[in-house]
Structures are given as C-alpha cells and as structure tokens.
PDB file of C-alpha atoms and ligand atoms in Angstrom:
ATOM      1  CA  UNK A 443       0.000   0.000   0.000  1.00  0.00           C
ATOM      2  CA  UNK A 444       1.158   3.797  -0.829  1.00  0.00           C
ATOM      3  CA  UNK A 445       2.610   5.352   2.174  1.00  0.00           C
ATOM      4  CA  UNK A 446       0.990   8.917   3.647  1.00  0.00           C
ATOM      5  CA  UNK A 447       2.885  11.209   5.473  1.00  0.00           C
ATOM      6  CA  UNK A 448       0.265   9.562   8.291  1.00  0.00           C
ATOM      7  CA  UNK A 449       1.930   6.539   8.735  1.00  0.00           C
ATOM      8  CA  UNK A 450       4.732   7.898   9.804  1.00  0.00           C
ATOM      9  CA  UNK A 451       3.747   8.371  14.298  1.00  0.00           C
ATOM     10  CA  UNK A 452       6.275   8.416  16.714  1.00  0.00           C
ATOM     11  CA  UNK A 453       6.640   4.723  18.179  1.00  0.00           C
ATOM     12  CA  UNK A 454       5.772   3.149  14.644  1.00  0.00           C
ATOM     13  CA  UNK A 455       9.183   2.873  13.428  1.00  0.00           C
ATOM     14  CA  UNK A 456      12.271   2.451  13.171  1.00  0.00           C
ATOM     15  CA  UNK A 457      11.471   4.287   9.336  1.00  0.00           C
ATOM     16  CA  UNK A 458      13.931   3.450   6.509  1.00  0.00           C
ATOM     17  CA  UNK A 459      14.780   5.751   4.376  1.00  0.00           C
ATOM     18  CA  UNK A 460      16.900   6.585   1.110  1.00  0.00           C
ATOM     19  CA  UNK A 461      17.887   9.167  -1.189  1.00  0.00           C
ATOM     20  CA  UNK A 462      16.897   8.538  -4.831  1.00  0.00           C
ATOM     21  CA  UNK A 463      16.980  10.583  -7.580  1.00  0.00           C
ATOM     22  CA  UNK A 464      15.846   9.000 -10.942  1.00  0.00           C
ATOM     23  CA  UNK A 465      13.584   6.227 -12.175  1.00  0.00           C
ATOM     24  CA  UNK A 466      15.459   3.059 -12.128  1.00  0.00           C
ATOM     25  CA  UNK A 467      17.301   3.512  -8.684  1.00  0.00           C
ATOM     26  CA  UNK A 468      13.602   4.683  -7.671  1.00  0.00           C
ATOM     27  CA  UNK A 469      12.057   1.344  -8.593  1.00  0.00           C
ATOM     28  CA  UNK A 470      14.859  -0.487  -6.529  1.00  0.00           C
ATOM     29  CA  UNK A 471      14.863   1.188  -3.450  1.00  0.00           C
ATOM     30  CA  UNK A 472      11.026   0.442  -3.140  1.00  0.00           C
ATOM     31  CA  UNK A 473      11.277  -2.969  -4.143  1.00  0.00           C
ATOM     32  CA  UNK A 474      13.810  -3.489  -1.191  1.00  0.00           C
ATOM     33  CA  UNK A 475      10.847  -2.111   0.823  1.00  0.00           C
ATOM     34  CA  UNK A 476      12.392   1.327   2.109  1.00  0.00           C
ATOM     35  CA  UNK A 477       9.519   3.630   3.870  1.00  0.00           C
ATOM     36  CA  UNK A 478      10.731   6.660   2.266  1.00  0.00           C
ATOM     37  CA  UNK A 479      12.526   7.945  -0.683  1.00  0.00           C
ATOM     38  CA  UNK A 480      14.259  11.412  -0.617  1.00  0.00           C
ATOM     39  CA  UNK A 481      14.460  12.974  -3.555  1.00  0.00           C
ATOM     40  CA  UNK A 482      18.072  14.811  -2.101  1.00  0.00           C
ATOM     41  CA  UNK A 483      19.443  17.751  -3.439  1.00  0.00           C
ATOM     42  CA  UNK A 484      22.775  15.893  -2.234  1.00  0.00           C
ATOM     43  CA  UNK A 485      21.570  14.937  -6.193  1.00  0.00           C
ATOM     44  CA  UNK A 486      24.188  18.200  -7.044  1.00  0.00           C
ATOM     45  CA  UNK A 487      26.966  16.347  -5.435  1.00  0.00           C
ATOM     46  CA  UNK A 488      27.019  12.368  -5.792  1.00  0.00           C
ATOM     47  CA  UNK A 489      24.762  13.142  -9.902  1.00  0.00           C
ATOM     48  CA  UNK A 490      26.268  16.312 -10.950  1.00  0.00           C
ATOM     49  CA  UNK A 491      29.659  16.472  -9.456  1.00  0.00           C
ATOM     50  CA  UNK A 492      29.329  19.744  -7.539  1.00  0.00           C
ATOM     51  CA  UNK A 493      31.161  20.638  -4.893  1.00  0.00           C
ATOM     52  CA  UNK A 494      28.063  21.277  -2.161  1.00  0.00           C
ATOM     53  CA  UNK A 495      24.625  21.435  -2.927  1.00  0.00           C
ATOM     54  CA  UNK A 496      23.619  25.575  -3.614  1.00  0.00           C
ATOM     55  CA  UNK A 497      24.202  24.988  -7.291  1.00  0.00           C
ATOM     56  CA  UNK A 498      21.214  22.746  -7.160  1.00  0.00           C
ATOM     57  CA  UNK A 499      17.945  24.764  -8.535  1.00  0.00           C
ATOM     58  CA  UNK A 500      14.123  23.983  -8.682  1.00  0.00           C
ATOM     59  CA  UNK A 501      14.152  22.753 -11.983  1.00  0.00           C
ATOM     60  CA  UNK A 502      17.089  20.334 -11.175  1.00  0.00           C
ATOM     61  CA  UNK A 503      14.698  19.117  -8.165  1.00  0.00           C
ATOM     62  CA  UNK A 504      11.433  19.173 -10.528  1.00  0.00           C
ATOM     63  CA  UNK A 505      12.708  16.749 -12.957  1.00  0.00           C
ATOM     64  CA  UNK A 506      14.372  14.262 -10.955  1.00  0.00           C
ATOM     65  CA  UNK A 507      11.129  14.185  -8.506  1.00  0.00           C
ATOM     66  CA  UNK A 508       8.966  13.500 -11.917  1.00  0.00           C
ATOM     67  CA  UNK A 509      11.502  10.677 -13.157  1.00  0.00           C
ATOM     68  CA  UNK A 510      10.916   9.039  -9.242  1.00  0.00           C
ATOM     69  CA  UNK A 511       7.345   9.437  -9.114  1.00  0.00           C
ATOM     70  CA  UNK A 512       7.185   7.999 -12.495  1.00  0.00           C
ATOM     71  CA  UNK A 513       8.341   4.634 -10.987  1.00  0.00           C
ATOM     72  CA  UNK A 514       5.277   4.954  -8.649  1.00  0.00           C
ATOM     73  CA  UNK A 515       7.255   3.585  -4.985  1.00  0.00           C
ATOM     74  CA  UNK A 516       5.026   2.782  -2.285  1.00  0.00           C
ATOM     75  CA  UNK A 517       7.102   4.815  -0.355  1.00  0.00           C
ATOM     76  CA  UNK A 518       6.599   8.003   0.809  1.00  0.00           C
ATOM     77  CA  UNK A 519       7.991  10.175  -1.732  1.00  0.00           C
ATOM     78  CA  UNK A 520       9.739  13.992   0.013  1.00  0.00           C
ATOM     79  CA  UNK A 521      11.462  16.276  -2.513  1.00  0.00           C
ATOM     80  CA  UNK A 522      14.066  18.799  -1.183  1.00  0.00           C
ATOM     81  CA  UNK A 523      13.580  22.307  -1.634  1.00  0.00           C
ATOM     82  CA  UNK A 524      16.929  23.846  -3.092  1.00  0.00           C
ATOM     83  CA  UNK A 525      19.040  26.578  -1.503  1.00  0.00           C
ATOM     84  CA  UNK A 526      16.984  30.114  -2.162  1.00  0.00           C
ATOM     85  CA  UNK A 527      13.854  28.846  -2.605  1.00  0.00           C
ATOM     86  CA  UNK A 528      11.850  29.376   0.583  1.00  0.00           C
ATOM     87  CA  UNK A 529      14.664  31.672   2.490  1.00  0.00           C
ATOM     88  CA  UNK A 530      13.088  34.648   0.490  1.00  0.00           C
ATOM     89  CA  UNK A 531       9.497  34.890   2.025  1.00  0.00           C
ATOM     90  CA  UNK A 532       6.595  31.851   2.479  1.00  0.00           C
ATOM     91  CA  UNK A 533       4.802  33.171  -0.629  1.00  0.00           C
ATOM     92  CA  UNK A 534       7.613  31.767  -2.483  1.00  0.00           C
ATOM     93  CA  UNK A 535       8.244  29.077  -0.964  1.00  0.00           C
ATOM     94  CA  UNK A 536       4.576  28.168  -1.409  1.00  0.00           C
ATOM     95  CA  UNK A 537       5.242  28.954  -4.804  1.00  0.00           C
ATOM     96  CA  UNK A 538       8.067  26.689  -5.121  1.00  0.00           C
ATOM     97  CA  UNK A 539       6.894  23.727  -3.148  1.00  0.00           C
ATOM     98  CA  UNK A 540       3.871  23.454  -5.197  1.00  0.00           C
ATOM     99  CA  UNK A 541       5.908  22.640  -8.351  1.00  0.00           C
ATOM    100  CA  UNK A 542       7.672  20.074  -6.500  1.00  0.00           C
ATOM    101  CA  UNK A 543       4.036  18.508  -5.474  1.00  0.00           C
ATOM    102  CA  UNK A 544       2.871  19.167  -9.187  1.00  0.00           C
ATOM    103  CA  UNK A 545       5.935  17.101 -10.310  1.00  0.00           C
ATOM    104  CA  UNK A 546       4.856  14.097  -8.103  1.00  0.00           C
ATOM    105  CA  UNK A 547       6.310  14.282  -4.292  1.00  0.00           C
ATOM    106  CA  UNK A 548       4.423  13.665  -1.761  1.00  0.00           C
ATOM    107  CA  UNK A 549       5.747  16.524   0.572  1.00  0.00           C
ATOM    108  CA  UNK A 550       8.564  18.699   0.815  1.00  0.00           C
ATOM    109  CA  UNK A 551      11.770  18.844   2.896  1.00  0.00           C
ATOM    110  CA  UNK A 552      13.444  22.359   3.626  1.00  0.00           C
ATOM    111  CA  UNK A 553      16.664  22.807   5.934  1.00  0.00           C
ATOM    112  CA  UNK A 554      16.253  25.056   9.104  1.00  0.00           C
ATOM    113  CA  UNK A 555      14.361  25.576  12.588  1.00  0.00           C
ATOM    114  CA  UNK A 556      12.804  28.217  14.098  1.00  0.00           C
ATOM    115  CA  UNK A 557      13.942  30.652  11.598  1.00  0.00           C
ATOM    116  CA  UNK A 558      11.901  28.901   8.733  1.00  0.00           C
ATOM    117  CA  UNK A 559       9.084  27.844  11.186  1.00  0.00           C
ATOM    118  CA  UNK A 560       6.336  30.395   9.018  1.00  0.00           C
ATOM    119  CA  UNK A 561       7.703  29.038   5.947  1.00  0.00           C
ATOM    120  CA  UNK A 562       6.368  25.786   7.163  1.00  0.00           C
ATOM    121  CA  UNK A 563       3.752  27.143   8.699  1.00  0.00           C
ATOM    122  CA  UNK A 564       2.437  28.241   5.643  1.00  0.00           C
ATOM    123  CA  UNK A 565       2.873  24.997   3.368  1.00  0.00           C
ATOM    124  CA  UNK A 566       1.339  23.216   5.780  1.00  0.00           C
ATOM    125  CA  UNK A 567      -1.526  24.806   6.057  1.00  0.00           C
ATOM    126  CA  UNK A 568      -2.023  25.101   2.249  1.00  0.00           C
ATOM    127  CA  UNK A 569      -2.055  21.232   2.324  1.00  0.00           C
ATOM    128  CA  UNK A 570       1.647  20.306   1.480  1.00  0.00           C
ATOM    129  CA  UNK A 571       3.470  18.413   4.164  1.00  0.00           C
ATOM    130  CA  UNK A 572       7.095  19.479   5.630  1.00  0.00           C
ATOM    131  CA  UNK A 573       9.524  17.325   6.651  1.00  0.00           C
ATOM    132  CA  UNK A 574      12.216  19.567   8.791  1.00  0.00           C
ATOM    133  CA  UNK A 575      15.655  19.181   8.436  1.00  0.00           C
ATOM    134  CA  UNK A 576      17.990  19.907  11.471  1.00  0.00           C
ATOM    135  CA  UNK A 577      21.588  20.080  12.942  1.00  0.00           C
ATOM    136  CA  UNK A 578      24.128  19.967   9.372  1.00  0.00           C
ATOM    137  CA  UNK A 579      22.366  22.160   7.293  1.00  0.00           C
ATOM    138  CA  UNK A 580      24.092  21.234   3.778  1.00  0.00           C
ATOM    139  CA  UNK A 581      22.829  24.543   2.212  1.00  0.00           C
ATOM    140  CA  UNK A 582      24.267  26.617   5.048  1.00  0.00           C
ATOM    141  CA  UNK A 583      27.794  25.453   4.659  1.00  0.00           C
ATOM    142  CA  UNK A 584      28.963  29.165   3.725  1.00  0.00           C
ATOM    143  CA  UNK A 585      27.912  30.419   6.941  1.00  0.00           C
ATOM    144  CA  UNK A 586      29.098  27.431   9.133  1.00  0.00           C
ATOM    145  CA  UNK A 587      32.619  27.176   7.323  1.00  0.00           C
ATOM    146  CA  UNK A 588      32.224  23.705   5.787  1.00  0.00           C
ATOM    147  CA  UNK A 589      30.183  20.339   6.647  1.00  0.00           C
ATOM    148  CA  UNK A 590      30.699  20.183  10.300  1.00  0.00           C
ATOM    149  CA  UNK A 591      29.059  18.564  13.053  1.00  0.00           C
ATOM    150  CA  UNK A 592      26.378  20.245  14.948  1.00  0.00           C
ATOM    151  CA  UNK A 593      24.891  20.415  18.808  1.00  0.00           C
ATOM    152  CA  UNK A 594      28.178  19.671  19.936  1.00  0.00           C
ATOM    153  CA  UNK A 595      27.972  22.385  23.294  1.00  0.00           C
ATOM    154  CA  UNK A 596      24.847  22.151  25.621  1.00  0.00           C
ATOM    155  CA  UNK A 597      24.031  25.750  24.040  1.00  0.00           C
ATOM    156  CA  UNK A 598      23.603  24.253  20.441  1.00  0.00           C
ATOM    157  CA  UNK A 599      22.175  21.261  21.822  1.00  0.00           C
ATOM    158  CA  UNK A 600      19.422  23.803  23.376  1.00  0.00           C
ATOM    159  CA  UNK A 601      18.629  25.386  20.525  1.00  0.00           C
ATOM    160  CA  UNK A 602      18.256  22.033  18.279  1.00  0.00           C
ATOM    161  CA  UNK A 603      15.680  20.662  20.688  1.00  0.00           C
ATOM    162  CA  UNK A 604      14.135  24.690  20.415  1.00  0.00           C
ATOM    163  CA  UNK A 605      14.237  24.523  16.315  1.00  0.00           C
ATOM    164  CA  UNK A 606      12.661  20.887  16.153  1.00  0.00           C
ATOM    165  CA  UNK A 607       9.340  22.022  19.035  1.00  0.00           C
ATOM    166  CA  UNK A 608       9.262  25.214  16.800  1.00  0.00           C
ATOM    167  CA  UNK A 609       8.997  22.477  13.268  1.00  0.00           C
ATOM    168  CA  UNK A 610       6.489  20.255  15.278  1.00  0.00           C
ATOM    169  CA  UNK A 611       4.690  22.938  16.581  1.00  0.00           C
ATOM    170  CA  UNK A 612       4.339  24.855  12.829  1.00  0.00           C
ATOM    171  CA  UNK A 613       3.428  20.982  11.841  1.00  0.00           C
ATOM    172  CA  UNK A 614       5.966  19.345  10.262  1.00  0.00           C
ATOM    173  CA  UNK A 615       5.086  15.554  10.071  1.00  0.00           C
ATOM    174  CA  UNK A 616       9.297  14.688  11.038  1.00  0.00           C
ATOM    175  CA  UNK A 617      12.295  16.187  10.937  1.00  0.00           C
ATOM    176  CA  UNK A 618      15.658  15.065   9.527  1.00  0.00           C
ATOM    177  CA  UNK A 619      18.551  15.226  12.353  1.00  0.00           C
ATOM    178  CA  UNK A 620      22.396  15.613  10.403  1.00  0.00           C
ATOM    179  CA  UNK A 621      25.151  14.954  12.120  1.00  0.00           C
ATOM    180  CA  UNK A 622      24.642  15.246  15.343  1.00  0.00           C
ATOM    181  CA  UNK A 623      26.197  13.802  18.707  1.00  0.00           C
ATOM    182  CA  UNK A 624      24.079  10.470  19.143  1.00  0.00           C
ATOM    183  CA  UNK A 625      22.939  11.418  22.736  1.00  0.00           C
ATOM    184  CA  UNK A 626      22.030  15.090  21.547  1.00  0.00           C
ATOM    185  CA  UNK A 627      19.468  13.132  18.510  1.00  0.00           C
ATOM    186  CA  UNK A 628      18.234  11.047  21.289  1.00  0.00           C
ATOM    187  CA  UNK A 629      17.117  14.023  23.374  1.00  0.00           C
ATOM    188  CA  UNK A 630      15.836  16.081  20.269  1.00  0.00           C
ATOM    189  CA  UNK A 631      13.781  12.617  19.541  1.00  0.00           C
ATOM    190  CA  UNK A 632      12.438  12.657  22.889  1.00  0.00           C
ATOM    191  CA  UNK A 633      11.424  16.193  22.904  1.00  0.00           C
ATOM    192  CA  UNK A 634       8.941  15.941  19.794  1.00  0.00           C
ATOM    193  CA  UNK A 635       6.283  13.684  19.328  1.00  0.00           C
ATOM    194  CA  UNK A 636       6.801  13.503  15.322  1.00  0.00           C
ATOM    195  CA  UNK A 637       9.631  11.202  14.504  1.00  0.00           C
ATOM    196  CA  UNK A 638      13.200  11.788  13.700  1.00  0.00           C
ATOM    197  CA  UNK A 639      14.872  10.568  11.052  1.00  0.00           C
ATOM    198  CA  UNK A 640      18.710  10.787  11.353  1.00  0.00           C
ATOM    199  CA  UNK A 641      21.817  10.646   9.689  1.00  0.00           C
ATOM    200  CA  UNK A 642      25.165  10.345  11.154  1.00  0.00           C
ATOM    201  CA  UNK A 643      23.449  11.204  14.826  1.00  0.00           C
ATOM    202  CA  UNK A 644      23.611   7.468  16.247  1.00  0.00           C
ATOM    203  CA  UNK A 645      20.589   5.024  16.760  1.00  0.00           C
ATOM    204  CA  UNK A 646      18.483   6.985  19.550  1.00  0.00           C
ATOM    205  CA  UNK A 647      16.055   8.429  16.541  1.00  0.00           C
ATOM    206  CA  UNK A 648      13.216   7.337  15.277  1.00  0.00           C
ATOM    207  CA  UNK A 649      14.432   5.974  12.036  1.00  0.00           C
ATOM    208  CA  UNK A 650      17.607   6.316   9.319  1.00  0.00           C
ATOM    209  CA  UNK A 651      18.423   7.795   6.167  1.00  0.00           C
ATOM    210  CA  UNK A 652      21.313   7.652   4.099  1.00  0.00           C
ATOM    211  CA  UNK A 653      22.233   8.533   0.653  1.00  0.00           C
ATOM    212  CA  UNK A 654      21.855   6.050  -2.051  1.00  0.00           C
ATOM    213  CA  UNK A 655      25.342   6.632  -3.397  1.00  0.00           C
ATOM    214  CA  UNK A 656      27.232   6.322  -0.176  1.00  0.00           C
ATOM    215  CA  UNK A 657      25.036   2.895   0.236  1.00  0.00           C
ATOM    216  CA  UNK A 658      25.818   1.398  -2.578  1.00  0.00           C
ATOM    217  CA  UNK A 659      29.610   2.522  -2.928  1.00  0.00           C
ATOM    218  CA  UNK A 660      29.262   4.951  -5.569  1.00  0.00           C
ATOM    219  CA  UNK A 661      30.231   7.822  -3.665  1.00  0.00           C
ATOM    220  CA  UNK A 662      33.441   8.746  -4.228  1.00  0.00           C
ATOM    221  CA  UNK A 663      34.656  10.057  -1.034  1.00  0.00           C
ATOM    222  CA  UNK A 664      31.538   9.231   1.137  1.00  0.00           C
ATOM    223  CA  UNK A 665      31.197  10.615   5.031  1.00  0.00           C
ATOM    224  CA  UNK A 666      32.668   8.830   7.995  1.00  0.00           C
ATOM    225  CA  UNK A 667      29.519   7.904   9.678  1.00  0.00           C
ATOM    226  CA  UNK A 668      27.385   6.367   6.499  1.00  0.00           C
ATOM    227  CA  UNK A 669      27.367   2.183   5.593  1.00  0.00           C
ATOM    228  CA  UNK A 670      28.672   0.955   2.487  1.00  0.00           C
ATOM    229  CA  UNK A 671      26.616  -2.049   1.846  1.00  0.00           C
ATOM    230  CA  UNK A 672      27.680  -3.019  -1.626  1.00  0.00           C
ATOM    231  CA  UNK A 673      30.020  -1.953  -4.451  1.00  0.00           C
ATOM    232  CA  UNK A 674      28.296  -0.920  -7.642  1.00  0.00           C
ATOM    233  CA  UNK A 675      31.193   0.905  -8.438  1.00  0.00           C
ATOM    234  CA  UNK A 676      33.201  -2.240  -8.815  1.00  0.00           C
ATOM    235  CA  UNK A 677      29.888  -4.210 -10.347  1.00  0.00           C
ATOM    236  CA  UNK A 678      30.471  -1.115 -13.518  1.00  0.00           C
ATOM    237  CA  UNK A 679      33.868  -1.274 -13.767  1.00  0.00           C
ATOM    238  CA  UNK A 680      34.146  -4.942 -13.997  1.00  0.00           C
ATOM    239  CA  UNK A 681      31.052  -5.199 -16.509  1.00  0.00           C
ATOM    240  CA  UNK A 682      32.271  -2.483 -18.682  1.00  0.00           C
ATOM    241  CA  UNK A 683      36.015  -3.513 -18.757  1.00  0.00           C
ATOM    242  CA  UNK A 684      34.672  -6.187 -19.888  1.00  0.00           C
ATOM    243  CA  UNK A 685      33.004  -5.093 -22.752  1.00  0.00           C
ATOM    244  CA  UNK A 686      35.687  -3.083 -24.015  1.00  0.00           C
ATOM    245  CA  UNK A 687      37.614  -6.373 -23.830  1.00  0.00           C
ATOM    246  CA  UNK A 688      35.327  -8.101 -26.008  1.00  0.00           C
ATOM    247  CA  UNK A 689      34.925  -5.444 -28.476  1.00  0.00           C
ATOM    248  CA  UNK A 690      38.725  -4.690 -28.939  1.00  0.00           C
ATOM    249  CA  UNK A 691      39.307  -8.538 -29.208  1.00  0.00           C
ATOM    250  CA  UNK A 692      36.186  -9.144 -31.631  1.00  0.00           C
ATOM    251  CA  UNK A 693      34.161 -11.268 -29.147  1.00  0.00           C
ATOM    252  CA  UNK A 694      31.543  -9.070 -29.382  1.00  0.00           C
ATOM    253  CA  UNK A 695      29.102  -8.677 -30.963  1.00  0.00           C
TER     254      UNK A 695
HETATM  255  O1  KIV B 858      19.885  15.956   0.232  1.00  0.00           O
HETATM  256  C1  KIV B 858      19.965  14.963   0.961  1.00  0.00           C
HETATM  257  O2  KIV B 858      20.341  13.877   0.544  1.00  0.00           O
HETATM  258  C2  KIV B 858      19.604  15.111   2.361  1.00  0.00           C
HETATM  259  C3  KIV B 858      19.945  13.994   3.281  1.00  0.00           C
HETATM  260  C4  KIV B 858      21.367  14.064   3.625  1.00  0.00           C
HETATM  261  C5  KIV B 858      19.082  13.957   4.475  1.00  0.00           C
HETATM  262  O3  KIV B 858      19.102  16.132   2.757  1.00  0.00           O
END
C-alpha cells in the first residue's frame, strides 16, 4: 500500500529511508521495501559532481522528482527544496513547493528551525506536508565554514531541541537530524512527538536515512559515519572492462 505522510507516528518505526533521484534507482529502493525515498538535493553532489549542494535549482529538483514518481514507490515520496527557494518569504516558498508537489512528491523537505518555522507554517496549512531538516544544514555550509558537526555544546544542543518544538509545533510531520552527537538526537527525539529521522546522529532516533550513493559505494569520497553495503562501483567497472575487452578482441558482438 502507498505510504501517507500519516503513517509515519512516533513509536511506529524504526522508518527506513533513502535518497533517490531518478527512475530506475527509484524502482529499486522500493522494491527493497524502504519507507521513504528522498528525492536529495545531495543529487548536485554524488549526480552532478558539484562541490556542495547551492548549485542545485528547482528545476534540477522538478525533474528528478517527476523521473521518481514515475516509478510509482510505495514509499513516501519527500522532494528537497533547493538553496533560495523558501529563504526569500513563504509566498515563495509556497510557490516553489507546489511545483515540487505538481511534479509528483508527496511533501517537501526544507533545511532550518525556528527561523523557517512560518515558511512551514504556511505549506502546511495550504495542504503540502514538511519534513524539517535539522543540525548539518548542507545549504548553510557558507555560513558554518564547511560540513561540520552540529549540537556539539549544551548551548547548540538547546537550541536544536528549540528549532525541532518550533517544526512540530508549525506541523511538520518529522524532521531530519544531520550529524549530530548520538545522545544530543536522542534528546531532540524525545522532545517531539513527530519522529526523527537521522543521519550520522547514532541510533536513539526514530528511524535512518542515508544517501543512495554512499550505500551502494558509488560515492566517491563518502562521510565517515554512512554504511557501504555493496560496491556498484566495482559491479560497472568490472562489466564495462569487460566489454571493451570483447569489443577490442572481436568477441563481441
Ligand atoms: O539531500 C539529501 O540527501 C539530504 C539527506 C542528507 C538527508 O538532505
């Protein structure tokens, strides 16, 4: 059965989820029965080879959420929305989200707490559900001087549990916590009663997520804390050496 953002309650996990960008890797993922499919704009860096993700733009994000929706997952389907696209006011974000829903997600994701907690606010309320995004904040890597962990002092540990009440309480239906001290997830998590869905912040959460291309070993420098569970990279390199072997030595065709 299609997941709704109502399926996902605290206590009903532990939620898997995935990054996915395109049709066939779509289709896969929701096969191997993940609850949720991000359509990332970590697409920038592991698809397109940029260096961070603020190159990424709503058109980028449109297109890859149509080719996932066209594979139809069961799973719930969130789109991110790229860097300057809801920091200017909520009538654009509306704006913006909406194409992302036209295009076939589900709901949207957007990076940022209490500062962004109208923003959300405002989707919401116009029917499109949020899914937060807390602690690393990719797109704010200018600001913070690189990709560095967050809520590491009991001050910043404060004011993650602060951002993810003020997310729940402008109804969000869960927030993403990035790399984060595992016991400073654990008390965000038990602060809110939507679930958290973490990434390099330990197991106290209410589910994972990790990006397809770190997962699968296609990444090509891929952060400390995510899994590799298989090597695609190798699977390519042997298949195609291969048929460059055949072809230079008239095997094939
Ligand atoms: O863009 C992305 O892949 C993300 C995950 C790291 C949560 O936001």
């Amino acid at each position: 059965m299609k997941r709704r953002v109502t399926d996902f309650k605290k206590g009903g996990g532990p939620y898997v989820w995935i990054t996915a960008y395109d049709y066939p890797t779509a289709r896969l993922v929701d096969e191997a029965g993940v609850d949720g499919i991000l359509v990332g704009d970590s697409l920038g860096m592991v698809m397109l080879g940029l260096p961070n993700t603020l190159g990424v733009t709503l058109r980028d994000m449109v297109r890859h959420t149509e080719a996932v929706a066209r594979a139809k997952p069961k799973a719930l389907v969130v789109a991110d929305m790229p860097f300057m696209t809801y920091e200017t006011s909520p009538k654009d974000a509306l704006r913006n989200a909406a194409k992302l829903i036209k295009a076939g997600a589900d709901a949207v994701k957007l990076e940022g707490g209490l500062e962004y907690a109208l923003v959300v606010e405002k989707l919401v309320k116009a029917g499109i559900p949020v899914m937060g995004h807390i602690g690393l904040n990719p797109q704010r890597v200018l600001a913070t001087g690189g990709f560095r962990m967050a809520g590491k002092t009991e001050e910043q540990k404060r004011k993650l549990i602060q951002d993810a009440k003020a997310l729940r309480d402008a109804g969000a239906f869960a927030i993403v916590v990035e790399f984060v001290p595992p016991e400073a997830a654990g008390e965000v998590t038990q602060s809110v009663d939507v679930p958290t869905i973490c990434i390099g912040a330990g197991p106290h959460c209410d589910g994972q997520i990790l990006v397809l291309h770190d997962v699968i070993g296609l990444t090509e420098r891929p952060p400390s804390f995510a899994k590799k569970y298989g090597d695609v990279a190798e699977a390519i390199r042997t298949a195609v050496s291969q048929y460059v072997r055949e072809v230079k030595a008239g095997q094939y065709p």
